[in-house]
Amino acid sequence: MESNKYENHILIIFAHPALQKSRVNKVLLGAVRDIESVTVHDIYEFYPDFHINVAKEQKLLKDSDIIIFQYPLFWYNVPALLKEWQDLVLTHKWAYGKGGIALRGKKLFCAITTGARESLYSKDGFNRFTIQEFLHPVSQLARVCGMHFLPPFVVHGTHSLTEPEIISHSEDYRKLVIALRDNKFDLEAARKFKRLNEHMDKVIIR
Ligand SMILES: Cc1cc2nc3c(=O)[nH]c(=O)nc-3n(C[C@H](O)[C@H](O)[C@H](O)COP(=O)(O)O)c2cc1C
């Protein structure tokens, strides 16, 4: 891990059980892999048998300022290994509870892809709830652990995206991650939007 040449160290906890079949996450991940002061941690690659090394994961978290959970939405939730990771890694008296201050003050957000279009995520839409509502469990775990939960980066309608559209989303993701690393990110402005990639020009400080 680099010394503190940059303002922030970013940890991407990446969870996709079939990366070889991925169209979107593969490209998003490819756009951020080489950024300095960013660690991409593919948990399905590390733990195909679900045997998570808790001490290693906690060390990675401790060494980071900003944590991103990147995953395809599966049944309105995180993929199974990311749920297992949350259950095992975010332990009592370490992440929360008496003396559990390891994550306090860090930032957390989700970078999600969804098969369904954005319009289907609304009160009157097919999925009945917004993406923000489906993220309440992650938002609440962030709060209990003393972390600042940011709006998500969301790519909707993955099945109908063209290659240029996927590349454009990946460029936005890269710009966002670099801005966060360099503290060129307006947190207050971001909180007003439902997605970090809704108005990139308003959240990234030039
Ligand atoms: C098991 C499973 C569950 C899924 N559940 C949802 C879902 O709840 N909502 C949704 O919009 N898309 C859902 N999808 C579609 C995925 O989110 C979509 O295939 C993925 O975001 C595409 O990203 P990729 O190209 O990186 O694989 C599901 C797909 C699978 C395989």
Tab-separated table of C-alpha atoms and ligand atoms in Angstrom:
chain	number	residue	atom	x	y	z
A	1	MET	CA	0.000	0.000	0.000
A	2	GLU	CA	1.299	3.491	-0.922
A	3	SER	CA	2.224	6.021	1.727
A	4	ASN	CA	-0.066	9.012	2.153
A	5	LYS	CA	0.782	10.630	-1.183
A	6	TYR	CA	-2.967	11.017	-1.740
A	7	GLU	CA	-5.710	12.453	0.456
A	8	ASN	CA	-7.607	9.185	0.753
A	9	HIS	CA	-7.138	5.480	0.329
A	10	ILE	CA	-10.101	3.772	-1.301
A	11	LEU	CA	-11.055	0.123	-0.848
A	12	ILE	CA	-13.430	-1.448	-3.350
A	13	ILE	CA	-15.037	-4.596	-1.959
A	14	PHE	CA	-16.133	-6.201	-5.215
A	15	ALA	CA	-18.694	-9.027	-5.209
A	16	HIS	CA	-19.761	-10.759	-8.434
A	17	PRO	CA	-20.148	-14.546	-8.430
A	18	ALA	CA	-19.769	-14.912	-12.218
A	19	LEU	CA	-17.358	-12.242	-13.375
A	20	GLN	CA	-16.638	-14.173	-16.591
A	21	LYS	CA	-20.265	-13.564	-17.650
A	22	SER	CA	-20.338	-9.909	-16.574
A	23	ARG	CA	-20.839	-7.186	-19.184
A	24	VAL	CA	-20.992	-4.141	-16.943
A	25	ASN	CA	-19.143	-4.727	-13.668
A	26	LYS	CA	-16.146	-6.075	-15.549
A	27	VAL	CA	-15.817	-2.792	-17.446
A	28	LEU	CA	-16.516	-0.633	-14.367
A	29	LEU	CA	-13.855	-2.504	-12.444
A	30	GLY	CA	-11.389	-2.272	-15.312
A	31	ALA	CA	-11.744	1.513	-15.225
A	32	VAL	CA	-10.604	1.824	-11.596
A	33	ARG	CA	-8.149	-1.060	-11.187
A	34	ASP	CA	-5.030	0.906	-12.011
A	35	ILE	CA	-5.783	4.039	-9.962
A	36	GLU	CA	-3.127	4.710	-7.357
A	37	SER	CA	-4.287	4.605	-3.733
A	38	VAL	CA	-7.218	2.385	-4.723
A	39	THR	CA	-7.354	-1.283	-3.676
A	40	VAL	CA	-9.702	-3.517	-5.651
A	41	HIS	CA	-10.586	-6.545	-3.569
A	42	ASP	CA	-12.547	-9.190	-5.480
A	43	ILE	CA	-14.033	-11.282	-2.671
A	44	TYR	CA	-15.431	-14.066	-4.892
A	45	GLU	CA	-11.923	-14.506	-6.298
A	46	PHE	CA	-10.369	-14.583	-2.811
A	47	TYR	CA	-13.014	-16.656	-1.090
A	48	PRO	CA	-14.723	-18.966	-3.619
A	49	ASP	CA	-15.408	-21.368	-0.730
A	50	PHE	CA	-16.820	-18.560	1.481
A	51	HIS	CA	-14.007	-19.005	4.049
A	52	ILE	CA	-13.370	-15.352	4.785
A	53	ASN	CA	-10.154	-14.273	6.501
A	54	VAL	CA	-11.666	-11.809	8.966
A	55	ALA	CA	-8.359	-10.387	10.237
A	56	LYS	CA	-7.198	-9.673	6.662
A	57	GLU	CA	-10.483	-7.955	5.791
A	58	GLN	CA	-10.437	-5.847	8.936
A	59	LYS	CA	-6.870	-4.743	8.190
A	60	LEU	CA	-7.902	-3.692	4.660
A	61	LEU	CA	-10.800	-1.685	6.113
A	62	LYS	CA	-8.657	-0.050	8.786
A	63	ASP	CA	-6.143	1.088	6.164
A	64	SER	CA	-8.849	2.776	4.056
A	65	ASP	CA	-10.721	6.064	4.297
A	66	ILE	CA	-13.445	5.336	1.768
A	67	ILE	CA	-15.082	1.957	1.226
A	68	ILE	CA	-17.117	1.032	-1.830
A	69	PHE	CA	-19.297	-2.056	-2.033
A	70	GLN	CA	-19.466	-2.800	-5.775
A	71	TYR	CA	-21.920	-5.480	-6.920
A	72	PRO	CA	-24.752	-6.416	-9.247
A	73	LEU	CA	-28.098	-6.180	-7.459
A	74	PHE	CA	-29.320	-9.731	-6.776
A	75	TRP	CA	-32.881	-10.099	-5.541
A	76	TYR	CA	-32.806	-6.488	-4.353
A	77	ASN	CA	-29.832	-7.229	-2.175
A	78	VAL	CA	-26.084	-7.789	-2.081
A	79	PRO	CA	-24.749	-11.080	-3.527
A	80	ALA	CA	-24.524	-13.855	-0.906
A	81	LEU	CA	-20.769	-13.611	-0.268
A	82	LEU	CA	-20.989	-9.874	0.450
A	83	LYS	CA	-23.703	-10.592	3.017
A	84	GLU	CA	-21.497	-13.273	4.584
A	85	TRP	CA	-18.615	-10.777	4.541
A	86	GLN	CA	-20.744	-8.199	6.392
A	87	ASP	CA	-21.847	-10.785	8.950
A	88	LEU	CA	-18.316	-12.004	9.689
A	89	VAL	CA	-16.122	-8.934	9.245
A	90	LEU	CA	-18.158	-6.197	10.941
A	91	THR	CA	-17.773	-7.608	14.406
A	92	HIS	CA	-19.044	-6.427	17.769
A	93	LYS	CA	-16.509	-4.374	19.767
A	94	TRP	CA	-14.515	-3.819	16.549
A	95	ALA	CA	-16.994	-2.201	14.154
A	96	TYR	CA	-19.743	-1.309	16.618
A	97	GLY	CA	-20.736	-1.635	20.273
A	98	LYS	CA	-18.482	-0.893	23.246
A	99	GLY	CA	-15.030	0.075	21.964
A	100	GLY	CA	-16.039	-0.724	18.394
A	101	ILE	CA	-14.663	2.345	16.680
A	102	ALA	CA	-12.474	0.903	13.891
A	103	LEU	CA	-14.655	2.268	11.095
A	104	ARG	CA	-15.719	5.523	12.678
A	105	GLY	CA	-15.532	8.532	10.336
A	106	LYS	CA	-14.924	6.491	7.179
A	107	LYS	CA	-17.158	6.926	4.135
A	108	LEU	CA	-19.136	4.113	2.559
A	109	PHE	CA	-21.225	3.848	-0.572
A	110	CYS	CA	-22.513	1.209	-2.965
A	111	ALA	CA	-21.702	1.006	-6.677
A	112	ILE	CA	-24.525	-1.092	-8.058
A	113	THR	CA	-25.697	-2.410	-11.401
A	114	THR	CA	-29.316	-3.408	-11.934
A	115	GLY	CA	-30.980	-5.350	-14.707
A	116	ALA	CA	-34.133	-3.284	-14.347
A	117	ARG	CA	-34.500	0.230	-15.717
A	118	GLU	CA	-34.515	3.205	-13.326
A	119	SER	CA	-38.235	3.887	-13.919
A	120	LEU	CA	-39.094	0.469	-12.451
A	121	TYR	CA	-37.581	1.512	-9.103
A	122	SER	CA	-40.354	3.756	-7.791
A	123	LYS	CA	-43.444	3.565	-5.591
A	124	ASP	CA	-45.679	2.972	-8.585
A	125	GLY	CA	-43.160	0.999	-10.613
A	126	PHE	CA	-42.741	-2.775	-10.941
A	127	ASN	CA	-40.199	-2.957	-8.082
A	128	ARG	CA	-42.349	-0.749	-5.754
A	129	PHE	CA	-39.386	0.789	-3.941
A	130	THR	CA	-36.529	3.068	-4.883
A	131	ILE	CA	-32.901	1.902	-4.938
A	132	GLN	CA	-32.308	4.138	-1.893
A	133	GLU	CA	-35.004	2.207	-0.034
A	134	PHE	CA	-33.467	-1.127	-1.005
A	135	LEU	CA	-30.172	0.195	0.437
A	136	HIS	CA	-31.551	0.877	3.921
A	137	PRO	CA	-29.795	-2.137	5.502
A	138	VAL	CA	-26.388	-0.929	4.235
A	139	SER	CA	-27.157	2.656	5.181
A	140	GLN	CA	-28.081	1.541	8.700
A	141	LEU	CA	-25.017	-0.676	9.129
A	142	ALA	CA	-22.930	2.345	8.132
A	143	ARG	CA	-24.655	4.435	10.779
A	144	VAL	CA	-24.204	1.823	13.519
A	145	CYS	CA	-20.496	1.617	12.631
A	146	GLY	CA	-20.153	5.426	12.687
A	147	MET	CA	-19.536	5.708	8.948
A	148	HIS	CA	-20.850	8.391	6.569
A	149	PHE	CA	-23.121	6.734	4.033
A	150	LEU	CA	-23.116	8.386	0.608
A	151	PRO	CA	-25.695	8.028	-2.163
A	152	PRO	CA	-24.948	5.098	-4.493
A	153	PHE	CA	-23.341	5.071	-7.919
A	154	VAL	CA	-25.948	3.203	-9.981
A	155	VAL	CA	-25.979	1.772	-13.494
A	156	HIS	CA	-29.511	0.742	-14.388
A	157	GLY	CA	-30.923	-1.339	-17.228
A	158	THR	CA	-27.752	-3.335	-17.774
A	159	HIS	CA	-29.265	-5.781	-20.283
A	160	SER	CA	-30.060	-3.086	-22.820
A	161	LEU	CA	-26.902	-0.983	-22.464
A	162	THR	CA	-24.746	-0.587	-25.555
A	163	GLU	CA	-20.954	-0.958	-25.360
A	164	PRO	CA	-20.398	2.839	-25.665
A	165	GLU	CA	-22.925	3.417	-22.861
A	166	ILE	CA	-21.117	0.938	-20.614
A	167	ILE	CA	-17.796	2.640	-21.367
A	168	SER	CA	-19.329	6.029	-20.582
A	169	HIS	CA	-20.537	4.750	-17.174
A	170	SER	CA	-17.084	3.327	-16.486
A	171	GLU	CA	-15.493	6.695	-17.274
A	172	ASP	CA	-17.875	8.353	-14.789
A	173	TYR	CA	-16.963	5.750	-12.175
A	174	ARG	CA	-13.263	6.400	-12.702
A	175	LYS	CA	-13.740	10.193	-12.447
A	176	LEU	CA	-15.747	9.784	-9.262
A	177	VAL	CA	-13.209	7.468	-7.603
A	178	ILE	CA	-10.317	9.816	-8.461
A	179	ALA	CA	-12.279	12.840	-7.152
A	180	LEU	CA	-13.016	11.023	-3.894
A	181	ARG	CA	-9.380	10.004	-3.534
A	182	ASP	CA	-8.240	13.589	-4.040
A	183	ASN	CA	-10.921	15.234	-1.849
A	184	LYS	CA	-12.305	16.891	-4.967
A	185	PHE	CA	-15.778	15.840	-4.076
A	186	ASP	CA	-18.617	17.957	-2.694
A	187	LEU	CA	-20.233	15.795	-0.037
A	188	GLU	CA	-22.975	18.289	0.748
A	189	ALA	CA	-23.970	18.569	-2.902
A	190	ALA	CA	-23.888	14.778	-3.294
A	191	ARG	CA	-26.308	14.252	-0.427
A	192	LYS	CA	-28.982	16.123	-2.397
A	193	PHE	CA	-28.944	13.592	-5.225
A	194	LYS	CA	-30.292	10.073	-5.330
A	195	ARG	CA	-27.247	8.780	-7.197
A	196	LEU	CA	-23.653	10.019	-7.220
A	197	ASN	CA	-23.694	9.730	-11.009
A	198	GLU	CA	-26.899	11.739	-11.398
A	199	HIS	CA	-25.129	15.110	-11.688
A	200	MET	CA	-21.416	14.367	-11.819
A	201	ASP	CA	-20.660	17.991	-12.692
A	202	LYS	CA	-22.213	19.117	-9.384
A	203	VAL	CA	-20.401	16.677	-7.085
A	204	ILE	CA	-16.900	16.861	-8.541
A	205	ILE	CA	-14.947	20.009	-7.650
A	206	ARG	CA	-12.675	21.221	-10.426
B	1	LIG	C1	-29.628	-14.126	-9.197
B	1	LIG	C2	-29.921	-12.808	-9.855
B	1	LIG	C3	-30.750	-11.912	-9.228
B	1	LIG	C4	-31.007	-10.670	-9.815
B	1	LIG	N1	-31.810	-9.775	-9.152
B	1	LIG	C5	-32.032	-8.558	-9.675
B	1	LIG	C6	-32.817	-7.607	-8.976
B	1	LIG	O1	-33.300	-7.841	-7.861
B	1	LIG	N2	-33.040	-6.399	-9.568
B	1	LIG	C7	-32.515	-6.082	-10.791
B	1	LIG	O2	-32.765	-4.970	-11.261
B	1	LIG	N3	-31.730	-6.967	-11.468
B	1	LIG	C8	-31.480	-8.180	-10.928
B	1	LIG	N4	-30.670	-9.067	-11.585
B	1	LIG	C9	-29.958	-8.628	-12.807
B	1	LIG	C10	-28.526	-8.214	-12.439
B	1	LIG	O3	-28.505	-7.153	-11.516
B	1	LIG	C11	-27.772	-7.842	-13.711
B	1	LIG	O4	-27.669	-9.029	-14.480
B	1	LIG	C12	-26.379	-7.301	-13.392
B	1	LIG	O5	-26.473	-6.067	-12.715
B	1	LIG	C13	-25.586	-7.123	-14.667
B	1	LIG	O6	-24.245	-6.809	-14.335
B	1	LIG	P1	-23.031	-7.623	-14.994
B	1	LIG	O7	-23.087	-7.379	-16.484
B	1	LIG	O8	-21.794	-7.062	-14.382
B	1	LIG	O9	-23.232	-9.061	-14.637
B	1	LIG	C14	-30.423	-10.334	-11.050
B	1	LIG	C15	-29.587	-11.261	-11.688
B	1	LIG	C16	-29.331	-12.481	-11.099
B	1	LIG	C17	-28.414	-13.465	-11.799
